[in-house]
Coordinates of C-alpha atoms and ligand atoms in Angstrom, one line a residue:
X1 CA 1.8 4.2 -10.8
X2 CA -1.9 4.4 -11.7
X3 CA -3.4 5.2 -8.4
X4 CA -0.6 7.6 -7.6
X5 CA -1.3 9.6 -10.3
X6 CA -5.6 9.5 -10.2
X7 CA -4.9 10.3 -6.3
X8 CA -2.0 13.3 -6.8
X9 CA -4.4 15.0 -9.4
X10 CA -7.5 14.2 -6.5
X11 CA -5.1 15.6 -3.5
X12 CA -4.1 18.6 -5.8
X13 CA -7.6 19.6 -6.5
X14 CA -8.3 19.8 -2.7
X15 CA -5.9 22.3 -1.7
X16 CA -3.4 19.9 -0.5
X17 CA 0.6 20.1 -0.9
X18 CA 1.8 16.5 -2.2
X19 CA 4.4 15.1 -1.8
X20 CA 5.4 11.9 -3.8
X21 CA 8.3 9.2 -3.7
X22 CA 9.3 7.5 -7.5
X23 CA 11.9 5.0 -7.7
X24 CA 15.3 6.0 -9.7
X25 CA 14.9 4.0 -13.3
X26 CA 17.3 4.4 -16.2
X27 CA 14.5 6.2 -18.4
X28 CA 12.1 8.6 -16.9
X29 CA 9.0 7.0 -15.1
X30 CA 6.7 9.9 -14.8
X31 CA 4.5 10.2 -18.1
X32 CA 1.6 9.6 -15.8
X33 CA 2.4 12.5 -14.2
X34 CA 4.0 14.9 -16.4
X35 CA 0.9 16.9 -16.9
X36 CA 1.3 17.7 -12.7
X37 CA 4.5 17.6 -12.0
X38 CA 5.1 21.3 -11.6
X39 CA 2.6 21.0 -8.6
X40 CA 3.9 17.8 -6.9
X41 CA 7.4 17.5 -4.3
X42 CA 8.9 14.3 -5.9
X43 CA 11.6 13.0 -4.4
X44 CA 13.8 9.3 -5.2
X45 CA 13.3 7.1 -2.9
X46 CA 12.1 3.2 -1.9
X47 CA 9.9 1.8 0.7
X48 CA 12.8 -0.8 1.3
X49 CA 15.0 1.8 2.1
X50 CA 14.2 2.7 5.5
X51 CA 16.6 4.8 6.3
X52 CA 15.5 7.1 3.4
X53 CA 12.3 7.1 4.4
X54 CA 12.6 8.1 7.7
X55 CA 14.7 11.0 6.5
X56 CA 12.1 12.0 4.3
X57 CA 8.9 11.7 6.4
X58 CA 10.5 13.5 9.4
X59 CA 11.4 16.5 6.8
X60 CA 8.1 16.5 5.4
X61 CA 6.1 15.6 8.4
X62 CA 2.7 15.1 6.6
X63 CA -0.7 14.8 7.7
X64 CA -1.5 12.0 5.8
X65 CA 0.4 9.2 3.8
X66 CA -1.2 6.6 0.9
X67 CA 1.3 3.7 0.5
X68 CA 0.4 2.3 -2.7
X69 CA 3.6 1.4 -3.4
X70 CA 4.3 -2.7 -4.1
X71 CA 5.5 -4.9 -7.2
X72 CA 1.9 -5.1 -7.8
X73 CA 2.0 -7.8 -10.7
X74 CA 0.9 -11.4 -9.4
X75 CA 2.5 -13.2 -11.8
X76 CA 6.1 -11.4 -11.8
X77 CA 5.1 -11.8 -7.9
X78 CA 5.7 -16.1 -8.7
X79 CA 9.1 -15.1 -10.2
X80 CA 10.0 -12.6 -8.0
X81 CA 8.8 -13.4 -4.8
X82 CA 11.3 -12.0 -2.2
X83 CA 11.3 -8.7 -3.5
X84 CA 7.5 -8.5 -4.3
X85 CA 7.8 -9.2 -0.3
X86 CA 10.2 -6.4 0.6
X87 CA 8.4 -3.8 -0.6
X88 CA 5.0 -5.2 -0.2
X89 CA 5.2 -6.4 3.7
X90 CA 8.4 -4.6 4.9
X91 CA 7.6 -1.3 2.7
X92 CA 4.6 -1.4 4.9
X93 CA 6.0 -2.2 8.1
X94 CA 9.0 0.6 7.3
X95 CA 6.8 3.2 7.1
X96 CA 4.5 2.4 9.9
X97 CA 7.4 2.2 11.9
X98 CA 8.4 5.6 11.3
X99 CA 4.8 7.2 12.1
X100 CA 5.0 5.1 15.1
X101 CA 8.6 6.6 16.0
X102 CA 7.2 10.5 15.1
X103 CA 4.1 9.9 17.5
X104 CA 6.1 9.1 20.6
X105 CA 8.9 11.4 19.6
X106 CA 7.0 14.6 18.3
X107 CA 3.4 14.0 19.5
X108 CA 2.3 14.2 15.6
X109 CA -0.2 12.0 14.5
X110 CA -0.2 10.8 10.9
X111 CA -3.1 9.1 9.2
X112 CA -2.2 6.1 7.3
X113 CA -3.5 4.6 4.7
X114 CA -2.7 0.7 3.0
X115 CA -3.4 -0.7 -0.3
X116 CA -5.0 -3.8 0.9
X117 CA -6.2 -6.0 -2.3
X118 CA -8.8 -8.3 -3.2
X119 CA -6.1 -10.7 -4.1
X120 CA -5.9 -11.7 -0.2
X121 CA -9.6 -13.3 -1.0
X122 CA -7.7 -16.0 -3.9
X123 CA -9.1 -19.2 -3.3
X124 CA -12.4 -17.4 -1.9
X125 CA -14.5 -18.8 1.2
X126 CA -17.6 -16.6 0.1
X127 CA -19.4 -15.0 -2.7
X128 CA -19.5 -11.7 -2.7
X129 CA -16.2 -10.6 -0.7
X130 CA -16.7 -8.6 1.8
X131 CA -14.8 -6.9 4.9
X132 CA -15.1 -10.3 7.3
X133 CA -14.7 -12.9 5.0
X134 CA -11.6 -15.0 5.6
X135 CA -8.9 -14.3 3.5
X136 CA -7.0 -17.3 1.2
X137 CA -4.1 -15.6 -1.0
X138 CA -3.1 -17.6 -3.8
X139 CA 0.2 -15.6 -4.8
X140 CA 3.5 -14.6 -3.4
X141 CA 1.9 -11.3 -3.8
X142 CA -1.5 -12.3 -2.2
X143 CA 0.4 -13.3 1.5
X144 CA 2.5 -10.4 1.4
X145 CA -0.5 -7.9 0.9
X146 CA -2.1 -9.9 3.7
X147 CA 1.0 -9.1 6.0
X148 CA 0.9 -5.5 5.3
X149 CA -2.9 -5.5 5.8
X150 CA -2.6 -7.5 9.6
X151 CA 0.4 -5.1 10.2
X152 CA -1.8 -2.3 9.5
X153 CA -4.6 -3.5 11.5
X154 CA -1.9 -4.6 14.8
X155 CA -0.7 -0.9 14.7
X156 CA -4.2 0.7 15.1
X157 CA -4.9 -1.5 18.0
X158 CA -1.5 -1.6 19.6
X159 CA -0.2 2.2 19.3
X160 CA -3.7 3.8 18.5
X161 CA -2.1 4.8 14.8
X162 CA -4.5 6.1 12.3
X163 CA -4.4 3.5 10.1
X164 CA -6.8 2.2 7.3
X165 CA -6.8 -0.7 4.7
X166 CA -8.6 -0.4 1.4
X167 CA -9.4 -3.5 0.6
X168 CA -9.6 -2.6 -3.5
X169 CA -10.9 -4.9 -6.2
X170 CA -9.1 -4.8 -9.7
X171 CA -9.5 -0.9 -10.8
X172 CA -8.4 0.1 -14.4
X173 CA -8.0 3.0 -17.0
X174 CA -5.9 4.3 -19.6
X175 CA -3.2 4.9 -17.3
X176 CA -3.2 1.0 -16.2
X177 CA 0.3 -0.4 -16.8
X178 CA 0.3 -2.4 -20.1
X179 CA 1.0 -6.0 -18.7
X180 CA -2.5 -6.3 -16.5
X181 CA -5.0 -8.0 -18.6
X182 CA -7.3 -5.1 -19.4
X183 CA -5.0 -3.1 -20.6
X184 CA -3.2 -5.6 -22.4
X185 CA -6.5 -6.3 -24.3
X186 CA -7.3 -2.9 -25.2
X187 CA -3.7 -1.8 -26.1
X188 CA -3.8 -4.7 -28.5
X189 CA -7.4 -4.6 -29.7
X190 CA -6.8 -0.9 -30.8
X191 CA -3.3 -1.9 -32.5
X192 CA -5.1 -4.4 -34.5
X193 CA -7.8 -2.2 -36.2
X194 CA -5.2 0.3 -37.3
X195 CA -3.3 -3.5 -38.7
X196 CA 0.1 -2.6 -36.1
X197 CA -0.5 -6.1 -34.8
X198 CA -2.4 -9.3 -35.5
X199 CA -2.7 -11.4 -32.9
X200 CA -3.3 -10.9 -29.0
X201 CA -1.5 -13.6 -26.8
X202 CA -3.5 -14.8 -23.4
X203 CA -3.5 -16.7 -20.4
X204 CA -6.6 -17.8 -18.8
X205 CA -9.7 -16.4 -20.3
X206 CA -12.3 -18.1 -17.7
X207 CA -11.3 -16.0 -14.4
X208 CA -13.6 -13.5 -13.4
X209 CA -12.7 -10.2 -11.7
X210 CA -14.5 -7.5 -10.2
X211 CA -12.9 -4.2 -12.5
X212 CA -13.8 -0.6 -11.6
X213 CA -12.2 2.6 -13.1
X214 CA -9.3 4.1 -11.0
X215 CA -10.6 7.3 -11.3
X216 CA -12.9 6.2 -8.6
X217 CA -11.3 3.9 -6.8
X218 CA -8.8 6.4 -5.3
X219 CA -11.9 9.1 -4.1
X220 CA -12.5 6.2 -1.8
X221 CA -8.9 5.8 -0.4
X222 CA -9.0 9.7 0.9
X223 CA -12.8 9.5 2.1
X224 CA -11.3 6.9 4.6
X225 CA -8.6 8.8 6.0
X226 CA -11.0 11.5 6.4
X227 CA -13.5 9.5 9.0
X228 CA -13.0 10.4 12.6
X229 CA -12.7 6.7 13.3
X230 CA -10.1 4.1 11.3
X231 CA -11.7 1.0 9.7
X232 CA -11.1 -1.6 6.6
X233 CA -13.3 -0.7 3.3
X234 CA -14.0 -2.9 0.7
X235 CA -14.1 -0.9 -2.3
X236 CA -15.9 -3.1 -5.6
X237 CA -18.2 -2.4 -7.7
X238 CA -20.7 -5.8 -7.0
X239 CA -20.6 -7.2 -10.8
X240 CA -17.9 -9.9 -11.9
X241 CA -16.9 -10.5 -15.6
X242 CA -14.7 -13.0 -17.1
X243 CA -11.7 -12.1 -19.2
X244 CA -13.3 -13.5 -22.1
X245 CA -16.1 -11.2 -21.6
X246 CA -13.5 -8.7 -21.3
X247 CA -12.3 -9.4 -24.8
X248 CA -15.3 -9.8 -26.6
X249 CA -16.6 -5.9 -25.8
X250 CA -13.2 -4.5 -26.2
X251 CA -13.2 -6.0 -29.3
X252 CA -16.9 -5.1 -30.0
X253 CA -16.3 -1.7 -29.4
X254 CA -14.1 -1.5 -32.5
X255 CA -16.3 -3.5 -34.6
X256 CA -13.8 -6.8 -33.9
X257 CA -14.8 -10.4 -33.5
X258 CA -11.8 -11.1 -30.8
X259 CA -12.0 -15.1 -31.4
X260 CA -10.6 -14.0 -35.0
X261 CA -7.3 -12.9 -32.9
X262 CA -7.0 -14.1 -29.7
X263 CA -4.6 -17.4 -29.0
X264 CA -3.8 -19.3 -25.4
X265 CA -0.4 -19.1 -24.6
X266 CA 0.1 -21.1 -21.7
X267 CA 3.1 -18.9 -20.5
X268 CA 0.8 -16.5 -19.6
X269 CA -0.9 -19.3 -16.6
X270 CA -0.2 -18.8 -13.2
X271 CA 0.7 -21.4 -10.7
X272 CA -2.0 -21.0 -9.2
X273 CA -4.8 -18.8 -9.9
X274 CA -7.3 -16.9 -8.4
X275 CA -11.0 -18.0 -10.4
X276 CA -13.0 -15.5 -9.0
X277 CA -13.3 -12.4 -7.2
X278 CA -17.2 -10.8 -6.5
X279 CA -16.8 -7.5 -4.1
X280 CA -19.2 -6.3 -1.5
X281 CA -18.9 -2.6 -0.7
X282 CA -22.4 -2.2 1.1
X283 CA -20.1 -0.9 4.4
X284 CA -18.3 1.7 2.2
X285 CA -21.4 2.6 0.4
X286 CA -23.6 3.8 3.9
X287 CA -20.3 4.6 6.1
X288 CA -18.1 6.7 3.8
X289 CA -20.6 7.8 0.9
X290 CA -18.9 5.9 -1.8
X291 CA -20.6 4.4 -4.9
X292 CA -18.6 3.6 -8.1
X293 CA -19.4 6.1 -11.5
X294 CA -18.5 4.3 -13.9
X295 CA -20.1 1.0 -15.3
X296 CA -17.9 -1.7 -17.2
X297 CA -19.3 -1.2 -20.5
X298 CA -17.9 3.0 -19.6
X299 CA -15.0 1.7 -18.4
X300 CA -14.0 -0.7 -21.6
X301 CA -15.1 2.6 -24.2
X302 CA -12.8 4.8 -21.9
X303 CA -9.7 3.1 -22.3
X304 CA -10.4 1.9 -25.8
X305 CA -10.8 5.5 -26.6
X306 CA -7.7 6.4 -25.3
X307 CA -6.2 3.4 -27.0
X308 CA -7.2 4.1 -30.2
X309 CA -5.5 7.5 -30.5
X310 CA -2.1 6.2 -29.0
X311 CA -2.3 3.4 -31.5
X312 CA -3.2 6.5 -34.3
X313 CA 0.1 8.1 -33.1
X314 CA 2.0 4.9 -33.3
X315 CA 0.8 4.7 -36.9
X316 CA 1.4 8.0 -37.9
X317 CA 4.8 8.0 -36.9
X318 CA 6.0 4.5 -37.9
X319 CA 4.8 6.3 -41.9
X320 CA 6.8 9.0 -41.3
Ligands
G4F401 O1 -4.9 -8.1 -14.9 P1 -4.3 -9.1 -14.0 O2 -2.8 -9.3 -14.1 O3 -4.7 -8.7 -12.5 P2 -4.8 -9.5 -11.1 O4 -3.9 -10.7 -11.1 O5 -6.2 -9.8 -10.8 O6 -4.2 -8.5 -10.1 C1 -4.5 -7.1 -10.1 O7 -5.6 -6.9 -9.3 C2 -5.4 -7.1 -7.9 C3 -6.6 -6.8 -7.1 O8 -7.4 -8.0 -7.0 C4 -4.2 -6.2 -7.4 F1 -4.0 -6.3 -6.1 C5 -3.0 -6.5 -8.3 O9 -1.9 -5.6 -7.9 C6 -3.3 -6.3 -9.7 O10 -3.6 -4.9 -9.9 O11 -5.0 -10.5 -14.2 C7 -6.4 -10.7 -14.2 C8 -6.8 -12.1 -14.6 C9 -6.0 -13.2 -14.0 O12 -6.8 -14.2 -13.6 C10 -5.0 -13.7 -15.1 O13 -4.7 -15.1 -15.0 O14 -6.5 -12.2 -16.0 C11 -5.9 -13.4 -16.3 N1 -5.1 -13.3 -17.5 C12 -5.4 -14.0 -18.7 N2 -4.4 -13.7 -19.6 C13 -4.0 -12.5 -17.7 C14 -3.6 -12.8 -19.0 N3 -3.4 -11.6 -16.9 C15 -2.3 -11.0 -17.4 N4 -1.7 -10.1 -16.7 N5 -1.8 -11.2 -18.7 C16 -2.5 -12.1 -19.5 O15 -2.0 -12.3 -20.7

């Protein structure tokens, strides 16, 4: 995904020897990686698959491992919800498991880290979210990134495992997966200037999220693993900004009004919806050194940029 590819590239650049797990598809799922795949040790596999796993991890025996792998998408999570819990709750459990079983069998300690999310906040208690504020998930996905983020938590302090929890706010780019709303926007916003499209299709355009550039994000998740002591991170960038607000500077950026072509669809709605989400990352900011780069207005110009020449490309070959 996303994160996997910012955080190979980051791992890469540091000396390190990756190794990476994609699930078997009937096309090819690695464009986001294609431009690093020589470097990388892929192999197919699933965090469901235990049995897999194990195999692998033993063979590898690495000094560190990111699981960012989940059906990550909170709506599919309402239609999907067993499997958004397999891999997002036992995936977890699986592989801590296994680092548990290599500790006592080999002596070899691996550092762990979890994608914990922002979506555990949902319904929030406080404003801004920050490491101790109770969490209220409001999606299948929400409670089963809460269980992998206890689980994490009850193996550090029962089996002294290595284990963090980035608790990450929404983070986007160009390599963001077309169905999240940012993406979705700009994708669209782009493919209307160059007249591919007309309209742009929405769900709720009052919720507010805190959005921050991947890029980023993912210096953060290896800064933890590298503190001699494990802890939770929140990792935000402190402003919030409605999906409306979204819209309008995406479309801005391209000289667009978006009110001229954006619609509700109500089959974009959730059941029930997170309206908020404010981050506080004051403890990541003095303990780990981490401060976001980019700003939201950088962010939007990034992937609209990027946007923009895919949509070119489309154009060019649909004249062809
Ligand atoms: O882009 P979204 O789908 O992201 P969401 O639900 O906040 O989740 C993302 O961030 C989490 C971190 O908090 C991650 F854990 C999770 O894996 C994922 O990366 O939706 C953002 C907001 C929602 O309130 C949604 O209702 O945008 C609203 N929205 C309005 N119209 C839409 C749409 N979302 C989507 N996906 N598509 C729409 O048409």
């Amino acid at each position: 995904g996303q994160d996997g590819s910012y955080l190979a590239e980051l791992l890469l650049n540091k000396g390190y020897e990756v190794h990476g797990i994609i699930r078997r598809t009937s096309n090819f799922p690695t464009t986001r990686i294609d431009h690093i795949h020589k470097d990388l040790n892929l192999y197919y596999g699933d965090v469901t698959d235990s049995s897999c796993l194990s195999r692998m991890i033993r063979q590898i025996l690495p000094d560190e491992i990111y699981n960012l792998a989940a059906q990550s998408h909170v709506k599919v999570s309402f239609q999907e919800p067993v499997y958004t819990s397999n891999s997002v709750s036992i995936g977890t459990l699986n592989i801590l498991e296994i680092i548990r079983d290599i500790k006592e069998d080999l002596d070899k300690s691996i550092r762990f880290y979890q994608a914990s999310s922002s979506e555990m906040f949902g319904k929030v208690y406080e404003t801004p979210q920050k490491e101790t504020t109770p969490f209220y998930p409001r999606s299948p996905y929400g409670v089963a990134k809460l269980y992998g983020h206890w689980i994490t938590v009850n193996y550090r302090e029962s089996y002294n495992i290595f284990g963090c929890s980035g608790i990450l706010f929404n983070h986007e780019s160009p390599r963001r997966g077309e169905t999240f709303v940012t993406r979705k926007i700009t994708r669209a916003a782009t493919r209307i200037k160059l007249g591919l499209q007309n309209k742009l299709l929405l769900g709720n355009l009052d919720a507010k999220r805190d959005w921050g550039y991947a890029k980023d994000y993912v210096e953060a998740m290896w800064m933890m693993l590298q503190k001699e002591t494990p802890e939770d991170y929140v990792i935000s960038t402190g402003e919030t900004h409605s999906v409306r607000e979204f819209c309008e500077l995406a479309f801005n950026e391209l000289g667009l009004n978006y009110r001229d072509f954006v619609s509700i669809d109500p089959i974009y709605y959730r059941p029930s919806e997170v309206d908020l989400l404010l981050g506080d990352s004051h403890k990541a900011k003095t303990q780990l050194g981490w401060t976001p780069q980019t700003s939201f207005n950088d962010l939007i110009r990034i992937m609209i940029e990027n946007d923009l020449q895919l949509a070119e490309k489309e154009k060019f070959y649909a004249s062809r």
